[in-house]
Amino acid sequence: MNFDLTDEQQLIRQAVREFATKEIAPNARHVDETGEFPAEAFRKMGQLGLMGIPFPEAYGGAGADSVSAAIAVEEVARACGSTALAYAAHMGLGSAPIFMFGSEAQKQRFLKPAAEGQYIAAFGLTEPHAGSDAGATRTTARLDGDTWVLNGAKMWITNAPLAGHIIFTAVTDSDKGKNGISAIIVPGGTPGLTFGKHEPKMGLRGSVSTAIMLEDVRVPGENLLGERGRGFNQFLQVLDGGRISIDAPRCTHWHPMASSRTWSGSAHSTARP
Ligand SMILES: Cc1cc2nc3c(=O)[nH]c(=O)nc-3n(C[C@H](O)[C@H](O)[C@H](O)COP(=O)(O)OP(=O)(O)OC[C@H]3O[C@@H](n4cnc5c(N)ncnc54)[C@H](O)[C@@H]3O)c2cc1C
């Protein structure tokens, strides 16, 4: 098997490396010391077409592959870990599920602006009582006519208060166990959403991760992502992809044995973004 990068992948590496060296690295220390989100870098990443690398051009993306997306995250991480974490969460967790499971209307409404860099996206799975054990989700979504009403709490959600949309996992059918969890897209700014404090993270302070409280958050029935009851299965698939981009910077930048690329997570298999 040939593991060499294609011409396109090499071009993407070169373009992102040049951009990150010039536009992201000089601000990295400030971002980490102050915890200030690097908004200007994201605006420029949007202009350069980096915010939707693995999605088709019809949905605002660059039409490249997953390896290219991982390379882009890796190159951003060389310059700034905070920017890379926010970027990986935006692309791999906040945007990819809509490409994978969304309707055409959802792709136009939510994926396109995210991939074009009009806003940053987020994915709300983890809860105070359900981290690795995501099947124990307690947040609920019930139908009131044709409106989903969400209640519950999420933890550690990257990009949360800045996000143009957040994909939440919630129990829609409490008698069906893991087959009763669904994913629902909630636009940022929807009444009933409140955010906790910006969690301080060593070396990643400029990436904003917060708790989210959901209190009677109402969104149209059409915001259900994919099939009702498929949320658990969906997020396992999403996390399979998310691990590639989340681990890309860990392989080269965060891990002290960077050159050996031997980093591995915990031995057991769990659901963690
Ligand atoms: C910087 C950062 C960003 C994040 N961003 C997001 C995000 O955008 N969206 C989101 O939904 N979540 C996000 N998370 C949450 C992350 O996915 C969770 O932290 C993760 O799922 C682990 O959950 P937990 O912290 O509750 O740990 P726990 O589930 O309490 O696990 C603690 C330890 O116990 C081990 N463990 C757990 N269960 C078992 C078991 N059955 N057998 C053996 N060992 C076990 C785990 O491996 C781990 O080492 C983020 C977390 C961080 C730190």
Tab-separated table of C-alpha atoms and ligand atoms in Angstrom:
chain	number	residue	atom	x	y	z
A	1	MET	CA	0.000	0.000	0.000
A	2	ASN	CA	1.296	3.450	-0.892
A	3	PHE	CA	1.206	5.872	2.054
A	4	ASP	CA	2.790	8.778	0.160
A	5	LEU	CA	0.761	11.969	0.161
A	6	THR	CA	-0.936	12.846	-3.121
A	7	ASP	CA	-0.056	16.074	-4.924
A	8	GLU	CA	-3.272	17.637	-3.602
A	9	GLN	CA	-2.494	16.613	-0.017
A	10	GLN	CA	1.028	18.028	-0.289
A	11	LEU	CA	-0.336	21.306	-1.646
A	12	ILE	CA	-2.791	21.527	1.229
A	13	ARG	CA	0.025	20.862	3.722
A	14	GLN	CA	2.148	23.593	2.182
A	15	ALA	CA	-0.688	26.133	2.003
A	16	VAL	CA	-1.862	25.531	5.590
A	17	ARG	CA	1.712	25.501	6.933
A	18	GLU	CA	2.437	28.863	5.308
A	19	PHE	CA	-0.819	30.331	6.575
A	20	ALA	CA	-0.390	28.955	10.102
A	21	THR	CA	3.215	30.128	10.357
A	22	LYS	CA	2.318	33.630	9.217
A	23	GLU	CA	-1.147	34.169	10.702
A	24	ILE	CA	-1.559	31.814	13.680
A	25	ALA	CA	1.836	31.184	15.297
A	26	PRO	CA	2.639	34.828	16.122
A	27	ASN	CA	-0.541	35.045	18.248
A	28	ALA	CA	-0.323	31.596	19.891
A	29	ARG	CA	1.373	32.736	23.082
A	30	HIS	CA	-1.130	35.569	23.564
A	31	VAL	CA	-4.040	33.165	22.978
A	32	ASP	CA	-2.737	30.734	25.590
A	33	GLU	CA	-1.843	33.364	28.167
A	34	THR	CA	-5.136	35.256	27.917
A	35	GLY	CA	-7.552	32.485	26.949
A	36	GLU	CA	-8.794	34.763	24.158
A	37	PHE	CA	-10.470	32.853	21.325
A	38	PRO	CA	-8.494	33.386	18.069
A	39	ALA	CA	-11.477	34.784	16.145
A	40	GLU	CA	-9.401	36.650	13.568
A	41	ALA	CA	-7.521	33.465	12.636
A	42	PHE	CA	-10.838	31.680	12.070
A	43	ARG	CA	-12.107	34.524	9.902
A	44	LYS	CA	-9.028	34.179	7.719
A	45	MET	CA	-9.271	30.359	7.697
A	46	GLY	CA	-12.788	30.789	6.327
A	47	GLN	CA	-11.547	33.117	3.580
A	48	LEU	CA	-8.863	30.587	2.661
A	49	GLY	CA	-11.422	27.751	2.397
A	50	LEU	CA	-10.055	25.762	5.339
A	51	MET	CA	-13.228	25.447	7.401
A	52	GLY	CA	-14.832	22.679	5.349
A	53	ILE	CA	-11.927	20.808	3.803
A	54	PRO	CA	-13.527	17.326	3.574
A	55	PHE	CA	-16.981	18.445	2.394
A	56	PRO	CA	-18.138	18.875	-1.218
A	57	GLU	CA	-17.916	22.296	-2.797
A	58	ALA	CA	-21.712	22.288	-3.193
A	59	TYR	CA	-21.884	22.544	0.614
A	60	GLY	CA	-19.228	25.226	0.934
A	61	GLY	CA	-16.330	22.793	1.405
A	62	ALA	CA	-13.063	22.229	-0.428
A	63	GLY	CA	-13.983	18.781	-1.768
A	64	ALA	CA	-10.805	17.197	-0.362
A	65	ASP	CA	-10.426	13.971	1.633
A	66	SER	CA	-10.152	13.072	5.339
A	67	VAL	CA	-6.360	12.795	5.129
A	68	SER	CA	-6.247	16.394	3.880
A	69	ALA	CA	-8.457	17.494	6.774
A	70	ALA	CA	-6.154	15.721	9.265
A	71	ILE	CA	-3.111	17.336	7.626
A	72	ALA	CA	-4.717	20.772	7.956
A	73	VAL	CA	-5.442	20.217	11.674
A	74	GLU	CA	-1.888	18.935	12.163
A	75	GLU	CA	-0.409	22.039	10.525
A	76	VAL	CA	-2.619	24.397	12.529
A	77	ALA	CA	-1.559	22.511	15.690
A	78	ARG	CA	2.122	23.112	14.883
A	79	ALA	CA	1.309	26.781	15.325
A	80	CYS	CA	-1.332	26.789	18.092
A	81	GLY	CA	-2.973	23.931	20.013
A	82	SER	CA	-6.031	26.011	20.980
A	83	THR	CA	-6.801	26.950	17.385
A	84	ALA	CA	-6.334	23.336	16.289
A	85	LEU	CA	-8.705	21.965	18.936
A	86	ALA	CA	-11.435	24.455	18.049
A	87	TYR	CA	-10.847	23.747	14.346
A	88	ALA	CA	-10.933	19.945	14.739
A	89	ALA	CA	-14.130	20.120	16.814
A	90	HIS	CA	-15.753	22.455	14.284
A	91	MET	CA	-14.984	20.281	11.281
A	92	GLY	CA	-15.017	16.743	12.719
A	93	LEU	CA	-17.732	17.026	15.356
A	94	GLY	CA	-19.895	20.077	14.632
A	95	SER	CA	-20.028	19.816	10.825
A	96	ALA	CA	-19.331	16.205	9.777
A	97	PRO	CA	-22.526	14.705	11.312
A	98	ILE	CA	-24.649	16.973	9.130
A	99	PHE	CA	-22.760	15.873	6.042
A	100	MET	CA	-23.036	12.216	7.105
A	101	PHE	CA	-26.659	12.078	8.237
A	102	GLY	CA	-28.364	15.364	7.355
A	103	SER	CA	-31.127	16.041	4.864
A	104	GLU	CA	-30.431	18.230	1.844
A	105	ALA	CA	-32.204	21.131	3.589
A	106	GLN	CA	-30.076	20.670	6.745
A	107	LYS	CA	-26.899	20.617	4.659
A	108	GLN	CA	-27.866	23.885	2.981
A	109	ARG	CA	-28.976	25.539	6.202
A	110	PHE	CA	-26.265	24.344	8.629
A	111	LEU	CA	-23.353	22.628	6.842
A	112	LYS	CA	-22.854	25.262	4.131
A	113	PRO	CA	-22.392	28.298	6.420
A	114	ALA	CA	-20.174	26.253	8.770
A	115	ALA	CA	-17.998	24.940	5.920
A	116	GLU	CA	-17.760	28.416	4.388
A	117	GLY	CA	-16.486	29.712	7.713
A	118	GLN	CA	-19.471	31.988	8.371
A	119	TYR	CA	-19.513	30.472	11.857
A	120	ILE	CA	-17.955	27.774	13.990
A	121	ALA	CA	-19.904	24.609	14.912
A	122	ALA	CA	-20.118	22.373	18.003
A	123	PHE	CA	-21.228	18.911	19.101
A	124	GLY	CA	-22.823	18.337	22.511
A	125	LEU	CA	-22.562	14.716	23.621
A	126	THR	CA	-20.770	14.611	26.997
A	127	GLU	CA	-22.840	15.088	30.160
A	128	PRO	CA	-21.969	15.436	33.849
A	129	HIS	CA	-23.084	11.802	34.354
A	130	ALA	CA	-22.190	10.452	30.920
A	131	GLY	CA	-18.643	11.019	29.689
A	132	SER	CA	-17.116	7.835	28.316
A	133	ASP	CA	-20.430	6.095	29.027
A	134	ALA	CA	-22.401	8.130	26.512
A	135	GLY	CA	-25.223	5.554	26.460
A	136	ALA	CA	-26.190	6.954	29.867
A	137	THR	CA	-27.299	10.258	28.298
A	138	ARG	CA	-29.914	12.030	30.428
A	139	THR	CA	-30.718	15.102	28.335
A	140	THR	CA	-34.206	14.635	26.920
A	141	ALA	CA	-36.005	15.823	23.813
A	142	ARG	CA	-39.794	15.465	23.630
A	143	LEU	CA	-42.112	16.352	20.803
A	144	ASP	CA	-44.660	19.071	21.487
A	145	GLY	CA	-46.687	19.023	18.265
A	146	ASP	CA	-43.974	19.426	15.642
A	147	THR	CA	-41.475	21.052	17.996
A	148	TRP	CA	-38.640	19.363	19.895
A	149	VAL	CA	-38.300	20.551	23.477
A	150	LEU	CA	-34.870	19.810	24.980
A	151	ASN	CA	-33.948	19.772	28.670
A	152	GLY	CA	-30.726	18.709	30.368
A	153	ALA	CA	-27.063	19.543	30.789
A	154	LYS	CA	-23.884	19.004	28.794
A	155	MET	CA	-20.233	19.316	29.824
A	156	TRP	CA	-16.954	20.157	28.110
A	157	ILE	CA	-18.480	21.276	24.827
A	158	THR	CA	-15.833	22.821	22.588
A	159	ASN	CA	-16.855	26.069	20.807
A	160	ALA	CA	-20.224	25.999	22.630
A	161	PRO	CA	-20.982	29.675	23.336
A	162	LEU	CA	-19.519	30.775	19.993
A	163	ALA	CA	-21.254	28.194	17.840
A	164	GLY	CA	-23.694	28.977	15.024
A	165	HIS	CA	-25.230	25.584	15.673
A	166	ILE	CA	-24.782	22.784	18.200
A	167	ILE	CA	-25.716	19.162	17.521
A	168	PHE	CA	-27.103	17.694	20.752
A	169	THR	CA	-27.638	14.070	21.658
A	170	ALA	CA	-30.795	13.553	23.695
A	171	VAL	CA	-33.110	10.776	24.812
A	172	THR	CA	-36.234	10.821	22.655
A	173	ASP	CA	-37.575	7.356	23.629
A	174	SER	CA	-36.703	6.489	27.222
A	175	ASP	CA	-37.935	2.874	26.955
A	176	LYS	CA	-35.513	1.997	24.136
A	177	GLY	CA	-32.128	2.352	25.839
A	178	LYS	CA	-29.337	3.220	23.414
A	179	ASN	CA	-31.854	3.001	20.556
A	180	GLY	CA	-33.797	5.832	22.164
A	181	ILE	CA	-31.080	8.472	21.731
A	182	SER	CA	-31.373	10.941	18.838
A	183	ALA	CA	-29.362	13.886	17.507
A	184	ILE	CA	-30.997	17.295	17.152
A	185	ILE	CA	-29.540	20.474	15.635
A	186	VAL	CA	-29.994	23.607	17.725
A	187	PRO	CA	-29.063	27.010	16.239
A	188	GLY	CA	-26.834	29.173	18.445
A	189	GLY	CA	-28.797	31.803	20.340
A	190	THR	CA	-31.910	29.634	20.730
A	191	PRO	CA	-33.745	30.702	23.938
A	192	GLY	CA	-33.219	28.288	26.848
A	193	LEU	CA	-29.508	27.703	26.147
A	194	THR	CA	-27.130	28.979	28.823
A	195	PHE	CA	-23.395	28.391	29.041
A	196	GLY	CA	-21.103	27.733	31.992
A	197	LYS	CA	-17.704	29.236	32.606
A	198	HIS	CA	-14.857	28.910	30.140
A	199	GLU	CA	-12.974	25.825	31.453
A	200	PRO	CA	-9.246	26.484	31.776
A	201	LYS	CA	-7.160	23.823	29.988
A	202	MET	CA	-3.384	23.657	30.226
A	203	GLY	CA	-1.900	24.691	26.877
A	204	LEU	CA	-5.332	24.956	25.236
A	205	ARG	CA	-6.756	27.993	26.986
A	206	GLY	CA	-7.815	29.780	23.812
A	207	SER	CA	-10.195	26.958	22.885
A	208	VAL	CA	-13.520	27.614	24.576
A	209	SER	CA	-15.059	24.566	26.318
A	210	THR	CA	-18.057	25.096	28.590
A	211	ALA	CA	-20.980	23.360	30.221
A	212	ILE	CA	-24.374	23.973	28.600
A	213	MET	CA	-27.711	24.071	30.380
A	214	LEU	CA	-30.768	23.346	28.234
A	215	GLU	CA	-34.044	24.574	29.638
A	216	ASP	CA	-37.094	24.109	27.407
A	217	VAL	CA	-35.022	24.699	24.287
A	218	ARG	CA	-37.492	24.578	21.372
A	219	VAL	CA	-36.548	23.787	17.781
A	220	PRO	CA	-38.650	22.617	14.799
A	221	GLY	CA	-39.218	18.876	14.314
A	222	GLU	CA	-37.243	19.074	11.053
A	223	ASN	CA	-34.045	19.678	13.108
A	224	LEU	CA	-33.874	15.975	13.972
A	225	LEU	CA	-30.613	14.766	12.404
A	226	GLY	CA	-31.147	11.541	10.497
A	227	GLU	CA	-33.476	8.937	11.925
A	228	ARG	CA	-35.057	9.110	15.366
A	229	GLY	CA	-33.293	6.671	17.737
A	230	ARG	CA	-30.107	6.484	15.671
A	231	GLY	CA	-28.166	9.058	17.707
A	232	PHE	CA	-26.000	6.521	19.564
A	233	ASN	CA	-25.015	4.762	16.367
A	234	GLN	CA	-24.421	8.108	14.641
A	235	PHE	CA	-22.089	9.498	17.266
A	236	LEU	CA	-20.027	6.301	17.336
A	237	GLN	CA	-19.480	6.826	13.604
A	238	VAL	CA	-18.777	10.532	14.115
A	239	LEU	CA	-16.229	9.816	16.847
A	240	ASP	CA	-14.437	7.318	14.595
A	241	GLY	CA	-13.750	10.211	12.205
A	242	GLY	CA	-13.287	12.768	14.989
A	243	ARG	CA	-10.485	10.704	16.520
A	244	ILE	CA	-8.423	11.115	13.347
A	245	SER	CA	-8.486	14.905	13.424
A	246	ILE	CA	-8.320	15.171	17.232
A	247	ASP	CA	-5.294	12.858	17.276
A	248	ALA	CA	-3.552	14.579	14.334
A	249	PRO	CA	-2.108	17.376	16.487
A	250	ARG	CA	-1.427	14.987	19.375
A	251	CYS	CA	0.795	12.913	17.083
A	252	THR	CA	3.008	15.792	16.040
A	253	HIS	CA	2.633	18.560	18.529
A	254	TRP	CA	1.246	17.676	21.923
A	255	HIS	CA	3.009	14.446	22.677
A	256	PRO	CA	6.586	14.551	23.992
A	257	MET	CA	7.492	11.536	21.815
A	258	ALA	CA	6.236	13.440	18.793
A	259	SER	CA	8.651	12.086	16.232
A	260	SER	CA	7.875	8.463	17.070
A	261	ARG	CA	4.097	8.898	16.515
A	262	THR	CA	3.378	6.286	19.155
A	263	TRP	CA	0.684	8.094	21.110
A	264	SER	CA	-2.346	5.999	21.876
A	265	GLY	CA	-5.394	6.643	24.005
A	266	SER	CA	-6.785	4.386	26.706
A	267	ALA	CA	-6.957	0.671	25.963
A	268	HIS	CA	-10.688	0.214	26.344
A	269	SER	CA	-13.154	1.378	23.737
A	270	THR	CA	-15.302	4.280	24.866
A	271	ALA	CA	-17.270	7.094	23.319
A	272	ARG	CA	-15.210	10.228	23.740
A	273	PRO	CA	-14.982	13.204	21.386
B	1	LIG	C1	-10.514	19.680	25.894
B	1	LIG	C2	-11.756	18.867	25.834
B	1	LIG	C3	-12.691	19.115	24.824
B	1	LIG	C4	-13.868	18.356	24.761
B	1	LIG	N1	-14.782	18.658	23.783
B	1	LIG	C5	-15.943	17.980	23.748
B	1	LIG	C6	-16.953	18.313	22.777
B	1	LIG	O1	-16.781	19.198	21.924
B	1	LIG	N2	-18.126	17.633	22.816
B	1	LIG	C7	-18.371	16.651	23.731
B	1	LIG	O2	-19.460	16.087	23.687
B	1	LIG	N3	-17.432	16.309	24.664
B	1	LIG	C8	-16.241	16.954	24.701
B	1	LIG	N4	-15.292	16.626	25.635
B	1	LIG	C9	-15.583	15.590	26.618
B	1	LIG	C10	-14.782	14.323	26.438
B	1	LIG	O3	-15.245	13.583	25.359
B	1	LIG	C11	-14.939	13.547	27.725
B	1	LIG	O4	-14.058	14.160	28.632
B	1	LIG	C12	-14.669	12.099	27.573
B	1	LIG	O5	-15.787	11.516	26.914
B	1	LIG	C13	-14.428	11.410	28.885
B	1	LIG	O6	-15.490	11.625	29.752
B	1	LIG	P1	-15.226	12.041	31.286
B	1	LIG	O7	-14.350	13.257	31.300
B	1	LIG	O8	-16.543	12.105	31.990
B	1	LIG	O9	-14.365	10.845	31.861
B	1	LIG	P2	-14.886	9.470	32.468
B	1	LIG	O10	-15.931	8.887	31.576
B	1	LIG	O11	-15.265	9.715	33.896
B	1	LIG	O12	-13.583	8.612	32.388
B	1	LIG	C14	-12.492	8.849	33.292
B	1	LIG	C15	-11.472	7.766	33.081
B	1	LIG	O13	-12.050	6.470	33.351
B	1	LIG	C16	-11.867	5.621	32.237
B	1	LIG	N5	-13.055	4.767	32.044
B	1	LIG	C17	-14.322	5.188	31.886
B	1	LIG	N6	-15.157	4.136	31.726
B	1	LIG	C18	-14.373	3.011	31.795
B	1	LIG	C19	-14.641	1.630	31.704
B	1	LIG	N7	-15.872	1.170	31.510
B	1	LIG	N8	-13.584	0.771	31.806
B	1	LIG	C20	-12.324	1.228	32.018
B	1	LIG	N9	-12.026	2.544	32.126
B	1	LIG	C21	-13.026	3.428	32.024
B	1	LIG	C22	-11.689	6.584	31.036
B	1	LIG	O14	-10.917	5.991	30.007
B	1	LIG	C23	-10.931	7.721	31.661
B	1	LIG	O15	-9.535	7.441	31.689
B	1	LIG	C24	-14.106	17.341	25.722
B	1	LIG	C25	-13.175	17.086	26.719
B	1	LIG	C26	-12.016	17.832	26.787
B	1	LIG	C27	-11.018	17.541	27.883
